[in-house]
N, CA, C and O atoms as a GROMACS GRO file, in nm:
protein
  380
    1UNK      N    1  12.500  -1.794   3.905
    1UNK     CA    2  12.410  -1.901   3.948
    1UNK      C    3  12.345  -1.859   4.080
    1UNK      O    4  12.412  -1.852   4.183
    2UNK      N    5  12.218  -1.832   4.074
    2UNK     CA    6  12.112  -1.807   4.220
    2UNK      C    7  12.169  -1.925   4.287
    2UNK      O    8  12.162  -2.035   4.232
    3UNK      N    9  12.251  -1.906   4.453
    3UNK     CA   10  12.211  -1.993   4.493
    3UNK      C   11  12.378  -2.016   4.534
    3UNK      O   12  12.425  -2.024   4.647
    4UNK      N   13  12.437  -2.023   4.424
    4UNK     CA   14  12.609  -2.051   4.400
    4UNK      C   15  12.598  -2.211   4.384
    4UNK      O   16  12.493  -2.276   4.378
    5UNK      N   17  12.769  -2.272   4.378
    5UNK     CA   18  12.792  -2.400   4.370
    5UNK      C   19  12.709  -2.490   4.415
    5UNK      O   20  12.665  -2.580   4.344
    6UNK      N   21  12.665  -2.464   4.603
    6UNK     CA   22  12.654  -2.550   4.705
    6UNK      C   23  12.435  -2.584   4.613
    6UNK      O   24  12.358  -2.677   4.637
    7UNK      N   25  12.419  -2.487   4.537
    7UNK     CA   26  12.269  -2.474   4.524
    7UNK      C   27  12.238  -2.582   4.366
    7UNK      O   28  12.136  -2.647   4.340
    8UNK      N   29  12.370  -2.569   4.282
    8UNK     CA   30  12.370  -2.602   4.196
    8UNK      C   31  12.396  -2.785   4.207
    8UNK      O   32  12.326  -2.876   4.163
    9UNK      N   33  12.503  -2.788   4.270
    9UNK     CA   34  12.494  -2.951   4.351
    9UNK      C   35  12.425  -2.966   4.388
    9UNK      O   36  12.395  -3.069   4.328
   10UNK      N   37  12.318  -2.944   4.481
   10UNK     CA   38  12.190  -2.974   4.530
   10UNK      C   39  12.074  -3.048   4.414
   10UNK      O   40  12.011  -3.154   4.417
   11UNK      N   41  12.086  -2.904   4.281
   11UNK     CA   42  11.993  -2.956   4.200
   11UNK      C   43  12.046  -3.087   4.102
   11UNK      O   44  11.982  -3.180   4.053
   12UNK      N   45  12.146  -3.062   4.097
   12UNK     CA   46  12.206  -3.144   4.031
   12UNK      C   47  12.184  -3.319   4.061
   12UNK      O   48  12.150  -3.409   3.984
   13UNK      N   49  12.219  -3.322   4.198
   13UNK     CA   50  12.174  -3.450   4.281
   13UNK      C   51  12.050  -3.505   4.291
   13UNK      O   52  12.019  -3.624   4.301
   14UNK      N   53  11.966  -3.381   4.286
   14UNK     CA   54  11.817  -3.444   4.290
   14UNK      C   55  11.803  -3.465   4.122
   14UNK      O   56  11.717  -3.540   4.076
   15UNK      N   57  11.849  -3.427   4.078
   15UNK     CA   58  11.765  -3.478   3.932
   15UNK      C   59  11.828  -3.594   3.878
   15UNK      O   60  11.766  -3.664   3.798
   16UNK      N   61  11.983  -3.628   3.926
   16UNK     CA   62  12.046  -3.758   3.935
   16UNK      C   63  11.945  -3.881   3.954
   16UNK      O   64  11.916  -3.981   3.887
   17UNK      N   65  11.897  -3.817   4.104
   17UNK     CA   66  11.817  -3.914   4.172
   17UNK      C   67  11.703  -3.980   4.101
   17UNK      O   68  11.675  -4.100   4.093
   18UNK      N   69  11.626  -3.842   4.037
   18UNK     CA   70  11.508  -3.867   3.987
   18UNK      C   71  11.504  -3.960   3.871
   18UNK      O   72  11.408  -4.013   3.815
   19UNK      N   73  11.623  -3.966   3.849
   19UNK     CA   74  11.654  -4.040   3.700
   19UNK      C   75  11.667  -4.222   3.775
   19UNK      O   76  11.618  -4.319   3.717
   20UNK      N   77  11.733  -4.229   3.896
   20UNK     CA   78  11.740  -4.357   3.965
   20UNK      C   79  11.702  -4.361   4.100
   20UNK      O   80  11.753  -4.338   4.210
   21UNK      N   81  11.569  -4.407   4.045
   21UNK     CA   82  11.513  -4.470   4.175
   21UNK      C   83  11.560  -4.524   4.272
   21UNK      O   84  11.624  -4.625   4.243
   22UNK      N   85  11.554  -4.488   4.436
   22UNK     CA   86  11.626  -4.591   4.509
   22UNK      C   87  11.490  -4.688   4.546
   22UNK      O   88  11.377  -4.650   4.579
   23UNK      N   89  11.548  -4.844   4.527
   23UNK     CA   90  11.434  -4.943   4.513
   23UNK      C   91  11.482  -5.021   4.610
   23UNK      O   92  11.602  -4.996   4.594
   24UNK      N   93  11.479  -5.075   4.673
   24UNK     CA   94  11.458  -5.234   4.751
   24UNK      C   95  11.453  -5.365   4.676
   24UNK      O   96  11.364  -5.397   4.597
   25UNK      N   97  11.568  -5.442   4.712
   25UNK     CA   98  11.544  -5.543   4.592
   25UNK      C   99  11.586  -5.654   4.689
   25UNK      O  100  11.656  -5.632   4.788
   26UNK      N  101  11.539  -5.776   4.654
   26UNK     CA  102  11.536  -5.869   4.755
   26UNK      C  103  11.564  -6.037   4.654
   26UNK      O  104  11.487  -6.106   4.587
   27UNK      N  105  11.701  -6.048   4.686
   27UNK     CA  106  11.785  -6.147   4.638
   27UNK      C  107  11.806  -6.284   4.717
   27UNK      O  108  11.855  -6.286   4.830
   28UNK      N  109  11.757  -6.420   4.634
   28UNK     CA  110  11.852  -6.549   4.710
   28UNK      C  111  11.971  -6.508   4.772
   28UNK      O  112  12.037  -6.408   4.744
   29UNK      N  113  12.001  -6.614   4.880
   29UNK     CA  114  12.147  -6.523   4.942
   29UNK      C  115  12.202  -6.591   4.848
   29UNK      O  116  12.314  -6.539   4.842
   30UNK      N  117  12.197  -6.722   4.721
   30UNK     CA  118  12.292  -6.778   4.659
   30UNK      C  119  12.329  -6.729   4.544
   30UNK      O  120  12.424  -6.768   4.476
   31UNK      N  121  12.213  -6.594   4.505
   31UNK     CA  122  12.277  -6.534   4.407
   31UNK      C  123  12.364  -6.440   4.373
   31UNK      O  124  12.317  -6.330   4.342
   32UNK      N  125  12.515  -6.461   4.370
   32UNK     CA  126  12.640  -6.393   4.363
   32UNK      C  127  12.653  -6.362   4.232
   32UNK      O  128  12.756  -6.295   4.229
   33UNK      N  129  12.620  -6.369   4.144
   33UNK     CA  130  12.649  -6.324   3.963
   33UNK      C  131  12.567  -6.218   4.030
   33UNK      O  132  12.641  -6.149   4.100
   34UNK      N  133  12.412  -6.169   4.036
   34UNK     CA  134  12.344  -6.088   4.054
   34UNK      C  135  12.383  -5.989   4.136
   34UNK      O  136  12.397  -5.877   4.086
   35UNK      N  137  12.407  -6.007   4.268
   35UNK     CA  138  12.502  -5.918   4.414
   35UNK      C  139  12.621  -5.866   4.310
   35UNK      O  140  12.644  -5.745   4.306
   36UNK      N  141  12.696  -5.957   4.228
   36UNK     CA  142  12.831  -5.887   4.214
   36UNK      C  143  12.763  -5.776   4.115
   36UNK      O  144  12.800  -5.660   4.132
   37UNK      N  145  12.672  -5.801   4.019
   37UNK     CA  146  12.698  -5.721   3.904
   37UNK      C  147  12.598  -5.579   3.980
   37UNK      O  148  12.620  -5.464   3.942
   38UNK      N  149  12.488  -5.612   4.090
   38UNK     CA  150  12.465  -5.476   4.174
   38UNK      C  151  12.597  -5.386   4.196
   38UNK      O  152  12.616  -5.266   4.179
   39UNK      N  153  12.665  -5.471   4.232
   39UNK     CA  154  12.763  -5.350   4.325
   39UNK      C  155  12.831  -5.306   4.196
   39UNK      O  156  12.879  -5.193   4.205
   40UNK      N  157  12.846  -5.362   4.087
   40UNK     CA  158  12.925  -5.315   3.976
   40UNK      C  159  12.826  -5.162   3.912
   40UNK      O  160  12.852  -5.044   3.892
   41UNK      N  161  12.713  -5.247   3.901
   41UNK     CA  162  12.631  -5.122   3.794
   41UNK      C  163  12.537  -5.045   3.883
   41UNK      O  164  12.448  -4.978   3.831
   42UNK      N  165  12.553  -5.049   4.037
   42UNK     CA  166  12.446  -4.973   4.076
   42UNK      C  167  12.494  -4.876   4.174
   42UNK      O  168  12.609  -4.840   4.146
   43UNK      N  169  12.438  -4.810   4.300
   43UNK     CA  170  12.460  -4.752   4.382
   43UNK      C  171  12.426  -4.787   4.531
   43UNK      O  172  12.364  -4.706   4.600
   44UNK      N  173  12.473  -4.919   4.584
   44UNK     CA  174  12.444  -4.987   4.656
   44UNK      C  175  12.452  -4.928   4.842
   44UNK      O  176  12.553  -4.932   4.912
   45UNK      N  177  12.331  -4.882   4.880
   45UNK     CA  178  12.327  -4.811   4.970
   45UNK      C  179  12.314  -4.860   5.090
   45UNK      O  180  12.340  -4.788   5.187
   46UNK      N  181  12.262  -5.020   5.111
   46UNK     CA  182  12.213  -5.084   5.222
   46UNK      C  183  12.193  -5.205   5.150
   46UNK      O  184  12.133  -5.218   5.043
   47UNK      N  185  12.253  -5.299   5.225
   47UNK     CA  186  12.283  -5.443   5.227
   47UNK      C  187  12.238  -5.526   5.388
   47UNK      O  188  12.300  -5.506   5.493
   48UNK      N  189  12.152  -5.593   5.378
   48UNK     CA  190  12.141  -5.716   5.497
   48UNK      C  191  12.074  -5.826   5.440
   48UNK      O  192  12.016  -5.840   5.332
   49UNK      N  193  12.101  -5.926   5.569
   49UNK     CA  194  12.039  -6.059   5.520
   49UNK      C  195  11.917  -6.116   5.641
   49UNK      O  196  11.928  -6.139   5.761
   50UNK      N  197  11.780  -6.127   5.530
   50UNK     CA  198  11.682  -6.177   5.636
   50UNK      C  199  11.618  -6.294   5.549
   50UNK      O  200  11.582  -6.289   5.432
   51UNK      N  201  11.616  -6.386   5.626
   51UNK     CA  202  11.584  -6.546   5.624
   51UNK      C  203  11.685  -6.554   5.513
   51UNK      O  204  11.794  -6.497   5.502
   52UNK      N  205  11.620  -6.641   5.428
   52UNK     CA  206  11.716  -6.704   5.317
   52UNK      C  207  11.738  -6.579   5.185
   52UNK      O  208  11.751  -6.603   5.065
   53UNK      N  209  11.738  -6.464   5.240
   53UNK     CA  210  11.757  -6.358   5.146
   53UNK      C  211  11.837  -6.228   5.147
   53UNK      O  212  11.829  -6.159   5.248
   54UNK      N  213  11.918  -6.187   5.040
   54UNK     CA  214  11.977  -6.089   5.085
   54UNK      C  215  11.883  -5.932   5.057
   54UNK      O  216  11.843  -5.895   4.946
   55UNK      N  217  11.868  -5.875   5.157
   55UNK     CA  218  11.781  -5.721   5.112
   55UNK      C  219  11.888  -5.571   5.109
   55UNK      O  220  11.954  -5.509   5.192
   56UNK      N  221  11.856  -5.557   4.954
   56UNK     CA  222  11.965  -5.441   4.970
   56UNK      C  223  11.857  -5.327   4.871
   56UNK      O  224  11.768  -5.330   4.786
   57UNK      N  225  11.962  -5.209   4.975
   57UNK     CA  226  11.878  -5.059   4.874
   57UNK      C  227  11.969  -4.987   4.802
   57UNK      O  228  12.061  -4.916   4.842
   58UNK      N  229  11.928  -5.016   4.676
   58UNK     CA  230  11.957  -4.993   4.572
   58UNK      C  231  11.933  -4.838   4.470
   58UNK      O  232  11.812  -4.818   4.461
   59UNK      N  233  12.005  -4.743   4.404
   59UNK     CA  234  12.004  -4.678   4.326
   59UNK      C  235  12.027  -4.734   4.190
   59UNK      O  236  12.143  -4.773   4.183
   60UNK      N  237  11.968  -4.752   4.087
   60UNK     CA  238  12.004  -4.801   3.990
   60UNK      C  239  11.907  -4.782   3.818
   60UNK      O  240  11.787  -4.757   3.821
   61UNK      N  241  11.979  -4.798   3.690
   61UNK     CA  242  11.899  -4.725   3.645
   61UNK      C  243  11.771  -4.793   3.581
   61UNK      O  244  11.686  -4.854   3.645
   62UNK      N  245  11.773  -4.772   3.442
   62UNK     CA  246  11.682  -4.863   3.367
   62UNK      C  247  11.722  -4.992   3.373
   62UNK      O  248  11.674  -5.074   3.451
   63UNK      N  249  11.826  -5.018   3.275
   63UNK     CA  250  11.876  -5.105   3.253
   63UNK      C  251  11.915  -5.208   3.327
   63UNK      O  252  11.886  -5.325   3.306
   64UNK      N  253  11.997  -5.154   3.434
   64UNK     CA  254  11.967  -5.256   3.579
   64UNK      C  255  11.862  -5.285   3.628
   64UNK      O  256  11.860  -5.391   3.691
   65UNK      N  257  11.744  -5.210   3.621
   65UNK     CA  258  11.609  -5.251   3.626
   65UNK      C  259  11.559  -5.372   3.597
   65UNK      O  260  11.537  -5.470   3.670
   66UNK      N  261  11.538  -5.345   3.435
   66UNK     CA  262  11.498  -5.473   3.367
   66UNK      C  263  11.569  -5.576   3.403
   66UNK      O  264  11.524  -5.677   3.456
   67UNK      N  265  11.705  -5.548   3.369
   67UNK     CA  266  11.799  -5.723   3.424
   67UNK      C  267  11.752  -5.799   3.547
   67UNK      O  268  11.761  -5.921   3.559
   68UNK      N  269  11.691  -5.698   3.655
   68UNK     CA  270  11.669  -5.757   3.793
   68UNK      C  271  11.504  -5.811   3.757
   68UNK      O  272  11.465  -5.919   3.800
   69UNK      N  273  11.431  -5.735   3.687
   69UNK     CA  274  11.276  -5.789   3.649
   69UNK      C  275  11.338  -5.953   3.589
   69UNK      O  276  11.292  -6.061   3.626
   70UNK      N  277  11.439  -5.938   3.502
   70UNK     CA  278  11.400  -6.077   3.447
   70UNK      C  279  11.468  -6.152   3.460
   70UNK      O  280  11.454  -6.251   3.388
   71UNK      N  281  11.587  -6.151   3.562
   71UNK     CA  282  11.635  -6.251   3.715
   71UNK      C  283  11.516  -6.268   3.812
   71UNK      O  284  11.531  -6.329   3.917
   72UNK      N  285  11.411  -6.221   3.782
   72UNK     CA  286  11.332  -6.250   3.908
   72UNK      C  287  11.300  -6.203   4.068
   72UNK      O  288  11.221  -6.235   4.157
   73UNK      N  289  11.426  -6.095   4.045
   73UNK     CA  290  11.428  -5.988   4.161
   73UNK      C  291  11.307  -5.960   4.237
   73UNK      O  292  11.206  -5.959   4.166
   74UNK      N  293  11.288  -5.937   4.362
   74UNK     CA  294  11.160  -5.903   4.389
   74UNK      C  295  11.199  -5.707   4.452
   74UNK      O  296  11.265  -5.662   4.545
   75UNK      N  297  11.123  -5.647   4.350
   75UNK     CA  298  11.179  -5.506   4.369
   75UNK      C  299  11.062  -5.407   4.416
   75UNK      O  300  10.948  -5.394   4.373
   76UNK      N  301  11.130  -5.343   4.518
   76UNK     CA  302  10.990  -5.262   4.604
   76UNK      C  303  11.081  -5.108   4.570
   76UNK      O  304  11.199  -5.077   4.580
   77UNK      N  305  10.969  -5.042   4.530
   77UNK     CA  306  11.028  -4.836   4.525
   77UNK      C  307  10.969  -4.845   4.645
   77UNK      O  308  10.857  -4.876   4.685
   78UNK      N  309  11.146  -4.785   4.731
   78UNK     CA  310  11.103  -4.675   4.783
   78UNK      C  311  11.108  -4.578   4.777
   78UNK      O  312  11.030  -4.520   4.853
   79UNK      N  313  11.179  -4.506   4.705
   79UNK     CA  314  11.152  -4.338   4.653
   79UNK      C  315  11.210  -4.328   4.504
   79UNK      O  316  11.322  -4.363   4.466
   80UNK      N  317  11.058  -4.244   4.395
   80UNK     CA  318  11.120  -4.217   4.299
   80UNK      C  319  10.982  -4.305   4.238
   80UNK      O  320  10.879  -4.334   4.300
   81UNK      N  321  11.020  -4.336   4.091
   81UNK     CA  322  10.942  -4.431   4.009
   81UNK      C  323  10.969  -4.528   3.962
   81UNK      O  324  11.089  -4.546   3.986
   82UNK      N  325  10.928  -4.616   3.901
   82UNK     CA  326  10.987  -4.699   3.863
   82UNK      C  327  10.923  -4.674   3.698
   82UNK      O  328  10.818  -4.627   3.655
   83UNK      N  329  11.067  -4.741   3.620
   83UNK     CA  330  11.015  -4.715   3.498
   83UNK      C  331  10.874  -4.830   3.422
   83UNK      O  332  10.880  -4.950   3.452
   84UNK      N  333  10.792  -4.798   3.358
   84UNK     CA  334  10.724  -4.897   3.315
   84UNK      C  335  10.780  -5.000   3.247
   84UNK      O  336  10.876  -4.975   3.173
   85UNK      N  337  10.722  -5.160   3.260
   85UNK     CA  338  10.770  -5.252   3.187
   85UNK      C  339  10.734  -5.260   3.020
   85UNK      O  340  10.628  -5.259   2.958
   86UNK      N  341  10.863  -5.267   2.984
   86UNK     CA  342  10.814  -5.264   2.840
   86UNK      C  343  10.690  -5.383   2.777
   86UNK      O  344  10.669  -5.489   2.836
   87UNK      N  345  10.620  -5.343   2.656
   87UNK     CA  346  10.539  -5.428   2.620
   87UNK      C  347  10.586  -5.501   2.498
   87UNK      O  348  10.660  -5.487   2.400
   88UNK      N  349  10.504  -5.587   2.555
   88UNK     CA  350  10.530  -5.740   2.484
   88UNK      C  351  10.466  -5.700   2.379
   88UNK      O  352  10.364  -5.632   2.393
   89UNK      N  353  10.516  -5.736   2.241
   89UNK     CA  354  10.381  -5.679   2.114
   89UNK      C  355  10.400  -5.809   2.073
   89UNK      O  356  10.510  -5.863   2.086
   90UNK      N  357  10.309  -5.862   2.026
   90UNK     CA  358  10.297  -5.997   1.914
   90UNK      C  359  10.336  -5.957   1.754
   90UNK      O  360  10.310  -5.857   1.686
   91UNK      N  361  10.410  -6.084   1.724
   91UNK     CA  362  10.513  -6.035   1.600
   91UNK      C  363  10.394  -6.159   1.533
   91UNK      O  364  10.334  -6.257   1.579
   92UNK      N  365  10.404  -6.090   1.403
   92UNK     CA  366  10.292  -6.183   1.324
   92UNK      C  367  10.308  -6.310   1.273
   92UNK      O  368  10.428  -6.335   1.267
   93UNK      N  369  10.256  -6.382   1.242
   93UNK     CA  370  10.328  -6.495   1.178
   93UNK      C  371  10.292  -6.506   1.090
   93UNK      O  372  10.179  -6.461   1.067
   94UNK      N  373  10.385  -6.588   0.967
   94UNK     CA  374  10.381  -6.576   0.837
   94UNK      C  375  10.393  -6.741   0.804
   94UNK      O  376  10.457  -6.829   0.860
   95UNK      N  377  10.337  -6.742   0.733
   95UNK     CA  378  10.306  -6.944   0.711
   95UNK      C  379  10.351  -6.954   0.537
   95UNK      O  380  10.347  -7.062   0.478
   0.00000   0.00000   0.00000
C-alpha cells in the first residue's frame, strides 16, 4: 500500500465522510424521541442550545436524513452533500 496503514486510514475516513455529510440540524429543545434517536443513529459531533432550540452537528446518513426532513428538522450542510429528496410520483387512480 503507497503510503502504508496511516495513508490507507486517511482514505478510508474521507470516503466514510463523503458518504455522511456533516449537517447542522436544528431541533425544539422538547424534542427528546428525535435527540435520543440522533445520538443512537448518528455521529453526534456538537451539541448546544440557542433560544428555544437545540443546534447540533451532525454526521449522519441517508436514512437519518429523510427521518429528520420529515420530523421537520431544519438541516443546514456544512460539509459534503446532501442527498436529493426523493420524488413524489402520482399513483394513478382507478375508478
Amino acid at each position: 500500500v503507497p503510503g502504508g496503514l496511516d495513508a490507507l486510514r486517511a482514505r478510508l475516513l474521507e470516503t466514510m465522510q463523503a458518504a455522511r455529510p456533516l449537517l447542522q440540524v436544528r431541533l425544539p429543545l422538547g424534542d427528546g424521541r428525535l435527540l435520543a434517536e440522533l445520538h443512537r443513529t448518528a455521529e453526534v459531533v456538537a451539541q448546544r442550545h440557542e433560544d428555544d432550540a437545540l443546534i447540533l452537528e451532525v454526521r449522519c446518513d441517508e436514512r437519518a436524513i429523510g427521518r429528520l426532513r420529515r420530523a421537520g428538522a431544519g438541516i443546514t450542510v456544512l460539509q459534503g452533500t446532501l442527498p436529493a429528496e426523493p420524488r413524489k410520483t402520482e399513483r394513478p387512480v382507478i375508478v
